[in-house]
Coordinates of C-alpha atoms in Angstrom, one line a residue:
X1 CA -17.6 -5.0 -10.5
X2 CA -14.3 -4.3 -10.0
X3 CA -11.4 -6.8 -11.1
X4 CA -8.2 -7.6 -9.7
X5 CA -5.5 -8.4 -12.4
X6 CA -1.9 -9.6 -11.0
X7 CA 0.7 -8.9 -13.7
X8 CA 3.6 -11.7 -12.7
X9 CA 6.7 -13.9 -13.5
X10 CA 8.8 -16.3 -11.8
X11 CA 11.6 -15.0 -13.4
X12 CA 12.8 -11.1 -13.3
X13 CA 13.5 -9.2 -16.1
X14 CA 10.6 -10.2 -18.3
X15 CA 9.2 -7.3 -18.7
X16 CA 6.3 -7.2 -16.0
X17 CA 6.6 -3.5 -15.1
X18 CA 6.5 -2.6 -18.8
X19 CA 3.6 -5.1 -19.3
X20 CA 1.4 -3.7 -16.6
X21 CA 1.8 -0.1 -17.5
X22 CA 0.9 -0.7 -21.0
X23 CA -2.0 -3.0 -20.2
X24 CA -3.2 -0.1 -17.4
X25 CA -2.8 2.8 -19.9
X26 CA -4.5 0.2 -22.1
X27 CA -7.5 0.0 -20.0
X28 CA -7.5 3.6 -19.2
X29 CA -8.5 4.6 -22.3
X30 CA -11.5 2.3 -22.7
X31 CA -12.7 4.6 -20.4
X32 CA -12.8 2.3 -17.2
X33 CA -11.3 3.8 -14.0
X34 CA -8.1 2.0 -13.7
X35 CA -4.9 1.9 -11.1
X36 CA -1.4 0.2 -11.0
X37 CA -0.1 -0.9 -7.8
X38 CA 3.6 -1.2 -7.4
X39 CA 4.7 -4.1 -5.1
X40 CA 7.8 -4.5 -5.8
X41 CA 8.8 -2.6 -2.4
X42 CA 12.8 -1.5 -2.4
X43 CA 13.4 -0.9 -5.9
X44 CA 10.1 1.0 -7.3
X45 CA 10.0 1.3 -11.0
X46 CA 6.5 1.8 -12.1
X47 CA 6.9 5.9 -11.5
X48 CA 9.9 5.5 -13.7
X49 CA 8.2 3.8 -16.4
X50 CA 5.1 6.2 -16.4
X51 CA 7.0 9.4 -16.1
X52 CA 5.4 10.2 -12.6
X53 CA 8.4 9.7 -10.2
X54 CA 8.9 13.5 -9.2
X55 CA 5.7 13.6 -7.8
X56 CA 5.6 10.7 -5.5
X57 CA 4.9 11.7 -1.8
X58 CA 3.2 9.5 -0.2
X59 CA 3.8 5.5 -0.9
X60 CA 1.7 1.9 -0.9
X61 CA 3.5 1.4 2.8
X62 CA 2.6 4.7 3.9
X63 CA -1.4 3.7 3.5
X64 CA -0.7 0.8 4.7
X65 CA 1.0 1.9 7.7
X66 CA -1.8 4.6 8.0
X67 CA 1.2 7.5 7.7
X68 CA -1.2 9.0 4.9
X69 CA -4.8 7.7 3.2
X70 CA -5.1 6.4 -0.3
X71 CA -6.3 9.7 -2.2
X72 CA -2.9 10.8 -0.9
X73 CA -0.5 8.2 -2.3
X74 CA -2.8 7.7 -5.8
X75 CA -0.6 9.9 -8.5
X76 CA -2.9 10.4 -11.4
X77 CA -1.4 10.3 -14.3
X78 CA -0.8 13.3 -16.6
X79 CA -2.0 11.9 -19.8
X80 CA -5.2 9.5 -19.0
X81 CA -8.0 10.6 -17.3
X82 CA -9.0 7.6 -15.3
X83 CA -5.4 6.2 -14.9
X84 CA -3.6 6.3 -11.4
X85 CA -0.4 5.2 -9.8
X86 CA 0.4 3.4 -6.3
X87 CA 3.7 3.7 -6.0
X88 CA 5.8 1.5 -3.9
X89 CA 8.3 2.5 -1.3
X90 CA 12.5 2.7 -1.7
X91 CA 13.2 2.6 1.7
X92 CA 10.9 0.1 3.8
X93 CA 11.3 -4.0 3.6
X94 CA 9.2 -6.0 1.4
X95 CA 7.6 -7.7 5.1
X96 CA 5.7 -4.3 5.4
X97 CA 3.2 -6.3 3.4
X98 CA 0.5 -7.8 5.2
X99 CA -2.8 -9.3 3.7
X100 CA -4.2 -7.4 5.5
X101 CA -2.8 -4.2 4.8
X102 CA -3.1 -5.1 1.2
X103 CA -6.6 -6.5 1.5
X104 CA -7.7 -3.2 3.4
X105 CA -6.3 -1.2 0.1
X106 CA -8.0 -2.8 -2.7
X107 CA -11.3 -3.2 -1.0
X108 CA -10.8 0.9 -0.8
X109 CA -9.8 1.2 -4.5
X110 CA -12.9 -1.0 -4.8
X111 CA -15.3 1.5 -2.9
X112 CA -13.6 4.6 -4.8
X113 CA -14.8 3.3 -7.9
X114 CA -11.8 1.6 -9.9
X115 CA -12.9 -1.0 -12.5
X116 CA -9.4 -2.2 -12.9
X117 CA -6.7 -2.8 -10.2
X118 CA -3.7 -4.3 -11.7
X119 CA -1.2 -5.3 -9.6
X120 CA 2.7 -5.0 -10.8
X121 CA 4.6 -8.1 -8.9
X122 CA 8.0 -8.6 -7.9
X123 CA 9.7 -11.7 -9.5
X124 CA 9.8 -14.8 -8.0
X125 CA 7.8 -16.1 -4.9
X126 CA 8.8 -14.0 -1.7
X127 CA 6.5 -11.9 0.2
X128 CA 6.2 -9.5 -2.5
X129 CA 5.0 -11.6 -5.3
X130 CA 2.9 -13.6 -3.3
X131 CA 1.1 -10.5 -1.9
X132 CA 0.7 -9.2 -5.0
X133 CA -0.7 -12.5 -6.5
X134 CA -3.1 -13.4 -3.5
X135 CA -6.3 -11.4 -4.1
X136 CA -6.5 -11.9 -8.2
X137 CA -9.8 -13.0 -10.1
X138 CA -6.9 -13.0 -13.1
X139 CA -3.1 -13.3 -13.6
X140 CA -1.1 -12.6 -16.4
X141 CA 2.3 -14.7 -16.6
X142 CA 4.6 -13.0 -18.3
X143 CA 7.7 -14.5 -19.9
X144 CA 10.5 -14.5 -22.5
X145 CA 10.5 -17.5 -24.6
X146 CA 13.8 -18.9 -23.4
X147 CA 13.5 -22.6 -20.8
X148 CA 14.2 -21.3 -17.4
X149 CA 11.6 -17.9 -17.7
X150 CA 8.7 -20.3 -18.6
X151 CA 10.1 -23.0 -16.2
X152 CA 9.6 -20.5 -13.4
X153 CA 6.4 -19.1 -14.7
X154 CA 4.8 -22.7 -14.7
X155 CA 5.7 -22.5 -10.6
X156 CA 4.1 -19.4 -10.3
X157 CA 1.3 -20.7 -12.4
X158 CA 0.9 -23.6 -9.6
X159 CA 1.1 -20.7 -6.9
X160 CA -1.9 -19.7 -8.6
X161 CA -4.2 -22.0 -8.1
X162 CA -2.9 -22.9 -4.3
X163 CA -1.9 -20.0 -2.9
X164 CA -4.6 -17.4 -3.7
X165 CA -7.9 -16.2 -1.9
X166 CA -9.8 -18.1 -4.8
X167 CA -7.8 -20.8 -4.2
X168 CA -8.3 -20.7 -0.5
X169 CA -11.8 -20.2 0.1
X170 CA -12.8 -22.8 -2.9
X171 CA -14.0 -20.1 -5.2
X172 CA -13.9 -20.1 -9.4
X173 CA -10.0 -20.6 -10.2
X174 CA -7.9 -17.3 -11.1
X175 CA -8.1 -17.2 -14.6
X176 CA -4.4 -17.2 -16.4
X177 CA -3.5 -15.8 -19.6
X178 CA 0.2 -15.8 -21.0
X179 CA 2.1 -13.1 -22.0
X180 CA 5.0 -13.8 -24.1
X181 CA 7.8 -10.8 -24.2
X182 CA 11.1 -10.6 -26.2
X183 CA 9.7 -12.4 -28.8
X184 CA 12.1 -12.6 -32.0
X185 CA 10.6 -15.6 -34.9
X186 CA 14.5 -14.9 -36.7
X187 CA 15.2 -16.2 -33.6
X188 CA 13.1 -19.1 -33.2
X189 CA 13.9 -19.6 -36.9
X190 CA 17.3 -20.2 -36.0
X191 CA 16.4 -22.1 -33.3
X192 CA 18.0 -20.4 -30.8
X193 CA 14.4 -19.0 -29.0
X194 CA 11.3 -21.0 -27.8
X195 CA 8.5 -21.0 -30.3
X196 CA 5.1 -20.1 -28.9
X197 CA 3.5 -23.9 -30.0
X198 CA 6.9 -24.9 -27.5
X199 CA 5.7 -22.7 -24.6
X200 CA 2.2 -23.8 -25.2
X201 CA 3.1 -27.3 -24.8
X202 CA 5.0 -26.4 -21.9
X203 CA 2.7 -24.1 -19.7
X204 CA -0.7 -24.8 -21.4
X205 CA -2.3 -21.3 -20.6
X206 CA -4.3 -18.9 -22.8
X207 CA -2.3 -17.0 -24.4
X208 CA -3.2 -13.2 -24.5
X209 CA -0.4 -11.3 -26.5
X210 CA 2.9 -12.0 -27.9
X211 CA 5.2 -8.5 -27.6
X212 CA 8.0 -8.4 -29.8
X213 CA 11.4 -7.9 -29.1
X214 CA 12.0 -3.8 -29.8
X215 CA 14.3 -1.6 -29.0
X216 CA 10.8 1.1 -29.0
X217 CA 10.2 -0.3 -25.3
X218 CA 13.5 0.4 -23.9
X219 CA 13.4 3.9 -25.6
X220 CA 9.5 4.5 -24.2
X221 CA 11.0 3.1 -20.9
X222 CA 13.6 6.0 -21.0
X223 CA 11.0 9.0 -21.7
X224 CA 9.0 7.9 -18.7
X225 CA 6.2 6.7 -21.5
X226 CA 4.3 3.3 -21.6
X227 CA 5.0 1.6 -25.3
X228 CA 1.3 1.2 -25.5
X229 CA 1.1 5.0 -26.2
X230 CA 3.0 4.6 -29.3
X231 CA 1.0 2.9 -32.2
X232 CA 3.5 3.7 -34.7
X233 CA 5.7 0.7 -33.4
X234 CA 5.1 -3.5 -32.9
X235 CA 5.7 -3.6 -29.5
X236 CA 2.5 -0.8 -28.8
X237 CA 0.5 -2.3 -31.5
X238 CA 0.9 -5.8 -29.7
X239 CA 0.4 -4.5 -26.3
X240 CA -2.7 -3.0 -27.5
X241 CA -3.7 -6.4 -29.2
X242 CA -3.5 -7.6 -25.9
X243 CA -5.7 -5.2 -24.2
X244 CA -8.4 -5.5 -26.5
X245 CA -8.0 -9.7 -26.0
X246 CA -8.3 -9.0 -22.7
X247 CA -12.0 -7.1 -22.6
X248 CA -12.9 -9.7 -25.1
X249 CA -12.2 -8.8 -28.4
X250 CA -10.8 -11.1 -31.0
X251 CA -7.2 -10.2 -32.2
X252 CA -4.9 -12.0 -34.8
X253 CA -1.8 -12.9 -33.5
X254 CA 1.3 -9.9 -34.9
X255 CA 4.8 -10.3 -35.6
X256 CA 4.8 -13.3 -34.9
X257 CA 6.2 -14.8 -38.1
X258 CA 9.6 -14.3 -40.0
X259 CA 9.7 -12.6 -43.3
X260 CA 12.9 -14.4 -45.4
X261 CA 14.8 -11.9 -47.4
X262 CA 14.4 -12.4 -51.2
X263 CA 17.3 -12.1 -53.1
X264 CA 16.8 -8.5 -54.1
X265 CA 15.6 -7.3 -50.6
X266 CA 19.2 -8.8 -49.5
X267 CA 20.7 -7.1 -52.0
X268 CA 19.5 -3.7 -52.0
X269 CA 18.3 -3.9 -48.6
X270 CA 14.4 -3.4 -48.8

């Protein structure tokens, strides 16, 4: 049975594009047949992210505007054998979206045999993101533990559970797991970030992952590489603690905690 995963945000520049390639390399490599939809139509970074933007031909639009089929716009990816791309288009207007456009795709997906389709939303709550968030069994809110990004992901959160299919046709709920990005306990030491007990009390979802802040995911961004794929740093380590949450398998919580500085660490710098 295949599953539909949104990957979303009210807020942009959490990290969602990052998030879903990890989690869809993540899945990849179980083994399950897995692909990443881009809807953030106009802009298009997923290609970027997972190194596949030179070979890009045909777009999401273009299938669903029946300009070319699906086994034409799917990239594969060069790394993963069961891990594709569906990128999204620069040039059309996110109201090239229709329902059902979108619902004609991932019953398609469905039929070719993907176990996963994740679904890499736009921020905010415009045609995009709601698209994008309308045929999930589960949603992953992603945001940085600073007031307004979980403000906004507690409206997307209510979005959730009125504005889906599920929601809609009085099926099971879409089950919601949190994703907390950018996360820095110095910080929340000093008081100057949300700790995750605050965004707990504040959203009240499941949480699957906690991704530190890392200058590794900006520099895996760069090489066209999802974090994920590099175990030697936090961030991919906590990515991949998040995966394995997500197909059921118990995790402690990483880097989560700050480390004081003894007195000889601050003076010799260990």
């Amino acid at each position: 049975m295949a599953k539909v995963i949104v990957v979303t945000s009210g807020k942009g520049g959490v990290g969602k594009t990052t998030s879903s390639a990890s989690i869809g390399c993540g899945l990849a490599l179980t083994g399950a047949k897995t692909v990443v939809i881009d809807f953030d139509i106009g802009l298009r970074n997923l290609d970027l992210i997972m190194g596949c933007e030179r070979r890009v031909v045909y777009d999401f639009i273009n299938v669903i505007n029946q300009e070319a089929n699906l086994q034409q716009a799917l990239v594969k990816d060069k790394h993963i054998e069961n891990l594709y791309i569906l990128p999204a288009s620069q040039t059309k207007n996110k109201d090239a979206l229709t329902k059902e456009g979108v619902e004609r795709i991932i019953d398609d997906l469905k039929a070719s045999g993907f176990e996963y389709i994740i679904c890499d939303s736009p921020a905010g709550i415009e045609q995009g993101a709601m698209m994008a968030l309308y045929f999930a069994d589960e949603a992953i809110v992603t945001t940085n533990p600073e007031v307004s990004s979980v403000r906004d992901s507690d409206r997307i959160t209510g979005m959730l559970s009125s504005k889906s299919y599920r929601s809609e046709q009085q099926l099971s709920p879409v089950k919601v797991h949190l994703l907390i990005t950018r996360y820095c306990p110095e910080r929340v030491e000093r008081e100057e970030m949300l700790s995750i007990e605050d965004i707990d009390d504040l959203l009240g979802i499941d949480l699957l992952g906690v991704i530190p802040e890392s200058q590794d995911v900006l520099s895996a961004s760069n090489l066209g590489e999802p974090v994920i794929m590099n175990q030697d740093c936090d961030a991919g380590q906590a990515y991949q603690d998040a995966v394995d949450r997500l197909i059921g398998i118990e995790r402690d919580l990483r880097f989560v905690t700050y480390q004081k500085k003894g007195f000889f660490s601050r003076i010799f710098g260990g």
